[in-house]
PDB file of C-alpha atoms in Angstrom:
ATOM      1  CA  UNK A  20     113.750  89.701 108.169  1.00 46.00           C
ATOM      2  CA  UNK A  21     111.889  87.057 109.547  1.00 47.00           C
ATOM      3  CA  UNK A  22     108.935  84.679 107.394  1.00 48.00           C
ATOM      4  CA  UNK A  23     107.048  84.386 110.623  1.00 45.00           C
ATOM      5  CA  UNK A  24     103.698  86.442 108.736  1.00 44.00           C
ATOM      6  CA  UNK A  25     103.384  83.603 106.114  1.00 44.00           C
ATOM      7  CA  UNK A  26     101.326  80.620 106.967  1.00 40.00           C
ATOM      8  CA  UNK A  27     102.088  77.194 105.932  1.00 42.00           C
ATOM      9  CA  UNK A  28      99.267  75.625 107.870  1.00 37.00           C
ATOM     10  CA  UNK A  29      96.427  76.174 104.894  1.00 36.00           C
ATOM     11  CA  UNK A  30      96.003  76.617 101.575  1.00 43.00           C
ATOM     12  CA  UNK A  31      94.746  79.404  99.678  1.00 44.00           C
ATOM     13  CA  UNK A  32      93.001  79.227  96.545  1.00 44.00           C
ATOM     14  CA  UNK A  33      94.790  81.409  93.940  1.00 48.00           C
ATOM     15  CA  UNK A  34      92.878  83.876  92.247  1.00 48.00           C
ATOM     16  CA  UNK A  35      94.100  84.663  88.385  1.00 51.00           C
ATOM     17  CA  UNK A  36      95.639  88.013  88.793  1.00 51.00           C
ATOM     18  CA  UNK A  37      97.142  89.998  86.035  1.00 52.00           C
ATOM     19  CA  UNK A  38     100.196  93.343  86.781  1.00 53.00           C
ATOM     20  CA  UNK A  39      99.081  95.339  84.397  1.00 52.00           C
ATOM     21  CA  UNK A  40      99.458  98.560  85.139  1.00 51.00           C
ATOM     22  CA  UNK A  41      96.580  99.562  82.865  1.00 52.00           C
ATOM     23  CA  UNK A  42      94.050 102.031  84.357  1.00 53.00           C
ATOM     24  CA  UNK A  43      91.168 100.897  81.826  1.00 58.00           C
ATOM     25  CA  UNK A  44      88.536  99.240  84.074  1.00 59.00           C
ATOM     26  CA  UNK A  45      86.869  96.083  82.243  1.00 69.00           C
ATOM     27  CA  UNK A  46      83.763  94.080  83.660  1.00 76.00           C
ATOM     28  CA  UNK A  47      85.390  91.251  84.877  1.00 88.00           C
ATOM     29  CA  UNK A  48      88.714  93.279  86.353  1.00 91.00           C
ATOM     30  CA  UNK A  49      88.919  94.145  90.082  1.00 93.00           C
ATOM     31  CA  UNK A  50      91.772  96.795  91.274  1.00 93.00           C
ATOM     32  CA  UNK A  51      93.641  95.111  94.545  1.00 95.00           C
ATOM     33  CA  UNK A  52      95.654  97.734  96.399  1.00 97.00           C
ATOM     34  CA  UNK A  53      98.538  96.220  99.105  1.00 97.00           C
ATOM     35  CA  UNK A  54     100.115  98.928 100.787  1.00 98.00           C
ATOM     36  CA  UNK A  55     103.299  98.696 102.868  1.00 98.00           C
ATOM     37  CA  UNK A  56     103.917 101.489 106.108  1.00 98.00           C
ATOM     38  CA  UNK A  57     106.940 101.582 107.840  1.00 98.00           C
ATOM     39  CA  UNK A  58     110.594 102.923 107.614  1.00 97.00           C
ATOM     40  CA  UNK A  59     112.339 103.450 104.145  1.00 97.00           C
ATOM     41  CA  UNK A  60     114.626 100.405 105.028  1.00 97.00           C
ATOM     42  CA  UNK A  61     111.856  97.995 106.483  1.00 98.00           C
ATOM     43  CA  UNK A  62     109.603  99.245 102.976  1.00 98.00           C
ATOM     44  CA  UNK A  63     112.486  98.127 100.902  1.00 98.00           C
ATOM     45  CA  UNK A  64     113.289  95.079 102.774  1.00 98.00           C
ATOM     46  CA  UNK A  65     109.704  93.667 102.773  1.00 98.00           C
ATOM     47  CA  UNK A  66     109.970  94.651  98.789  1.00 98.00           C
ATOM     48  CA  UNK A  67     112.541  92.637  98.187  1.00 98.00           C
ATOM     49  CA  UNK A  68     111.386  89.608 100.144  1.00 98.00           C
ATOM     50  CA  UNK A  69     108.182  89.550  98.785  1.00 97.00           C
ATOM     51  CA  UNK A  70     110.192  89.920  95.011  1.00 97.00           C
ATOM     52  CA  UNK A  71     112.250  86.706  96.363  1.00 97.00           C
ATOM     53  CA  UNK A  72     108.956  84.741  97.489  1.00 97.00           C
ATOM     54  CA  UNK A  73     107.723  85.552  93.831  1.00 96.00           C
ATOM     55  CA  UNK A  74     104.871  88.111  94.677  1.00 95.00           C
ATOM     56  CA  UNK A  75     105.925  91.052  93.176  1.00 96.00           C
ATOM     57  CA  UNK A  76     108.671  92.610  90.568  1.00 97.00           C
ATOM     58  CA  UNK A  77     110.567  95.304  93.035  1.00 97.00           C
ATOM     59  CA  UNK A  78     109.564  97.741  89.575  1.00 97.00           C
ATOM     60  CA  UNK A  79     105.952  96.936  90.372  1.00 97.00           C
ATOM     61  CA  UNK A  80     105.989  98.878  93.487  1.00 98.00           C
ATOM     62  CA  UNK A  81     105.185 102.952  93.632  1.00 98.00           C
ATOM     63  CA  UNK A  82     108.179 105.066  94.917  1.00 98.00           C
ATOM     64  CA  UNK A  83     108.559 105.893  98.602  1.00 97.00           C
ATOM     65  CA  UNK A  84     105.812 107.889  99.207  1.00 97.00           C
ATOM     66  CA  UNK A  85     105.586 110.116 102.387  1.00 96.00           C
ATOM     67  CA  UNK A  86     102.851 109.008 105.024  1.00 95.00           C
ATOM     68  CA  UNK A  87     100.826 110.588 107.720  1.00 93.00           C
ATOM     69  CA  UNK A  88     103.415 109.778 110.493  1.00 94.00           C
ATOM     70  CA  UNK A  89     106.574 111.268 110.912  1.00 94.00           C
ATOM     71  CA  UNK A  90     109.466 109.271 109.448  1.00 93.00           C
ATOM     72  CA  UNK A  91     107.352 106.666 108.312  1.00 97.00           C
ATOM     73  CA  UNK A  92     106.987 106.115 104.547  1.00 98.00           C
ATOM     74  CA  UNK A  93     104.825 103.699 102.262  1.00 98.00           C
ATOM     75  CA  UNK A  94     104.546 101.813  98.891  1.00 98.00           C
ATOM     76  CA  UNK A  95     101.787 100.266  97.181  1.00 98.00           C
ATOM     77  CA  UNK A  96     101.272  97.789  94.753  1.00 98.00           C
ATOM     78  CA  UNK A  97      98.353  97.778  92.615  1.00 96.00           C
ATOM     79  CA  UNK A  98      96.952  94.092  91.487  1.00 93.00           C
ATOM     80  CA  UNK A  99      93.903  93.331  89.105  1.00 92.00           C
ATOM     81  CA  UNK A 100      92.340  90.238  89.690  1.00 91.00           C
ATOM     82  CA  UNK A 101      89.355  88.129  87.469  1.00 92.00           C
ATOM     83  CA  UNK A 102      85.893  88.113  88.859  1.00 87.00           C
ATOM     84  CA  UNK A 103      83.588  86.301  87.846  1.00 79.00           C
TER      85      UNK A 103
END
């Protein structure tokens, strides 16, 4: 799989985010959902590179879920990050 989606050309700030899985909403706690469409072995291989480039634990990710087209399949990933 090919790194040609990430951008070395600019920096972005880095927000504090936190992988708790907790469903308790606080004030100053935003939900952040990244979702991932595509075949069961593209899913998995994004996964894992994005669990090499330090994003993500693979166990952070839902199952395989079915989606709305035909062999296609998704994951998501559920971030909370600090607002202010």
């Amino acid at each position: 799989m090919t790194t040609s989606f990430l951008a070395d050309t600019f920096q972005i700030p880095t927000p504090s985010v936190s992988s708790s899985t907790s469903t308790e909403i606080t004030p100053n706690r935003e939900p952040v959902k990244v979702v991932i469409f595509g075949s069961k072995t593209g899913v998995n291989n994004t996964i894992l590179t994005l669990y090499k480039l330090g994003f993500a634990q693979v166990n952070e990710w839902s199952p395989l879920l079915p989606s709305s087209n035909l062999g296609e399949v998704m994951s998501i990933l559920t971030r909370y990050i600090l607002t202010n």
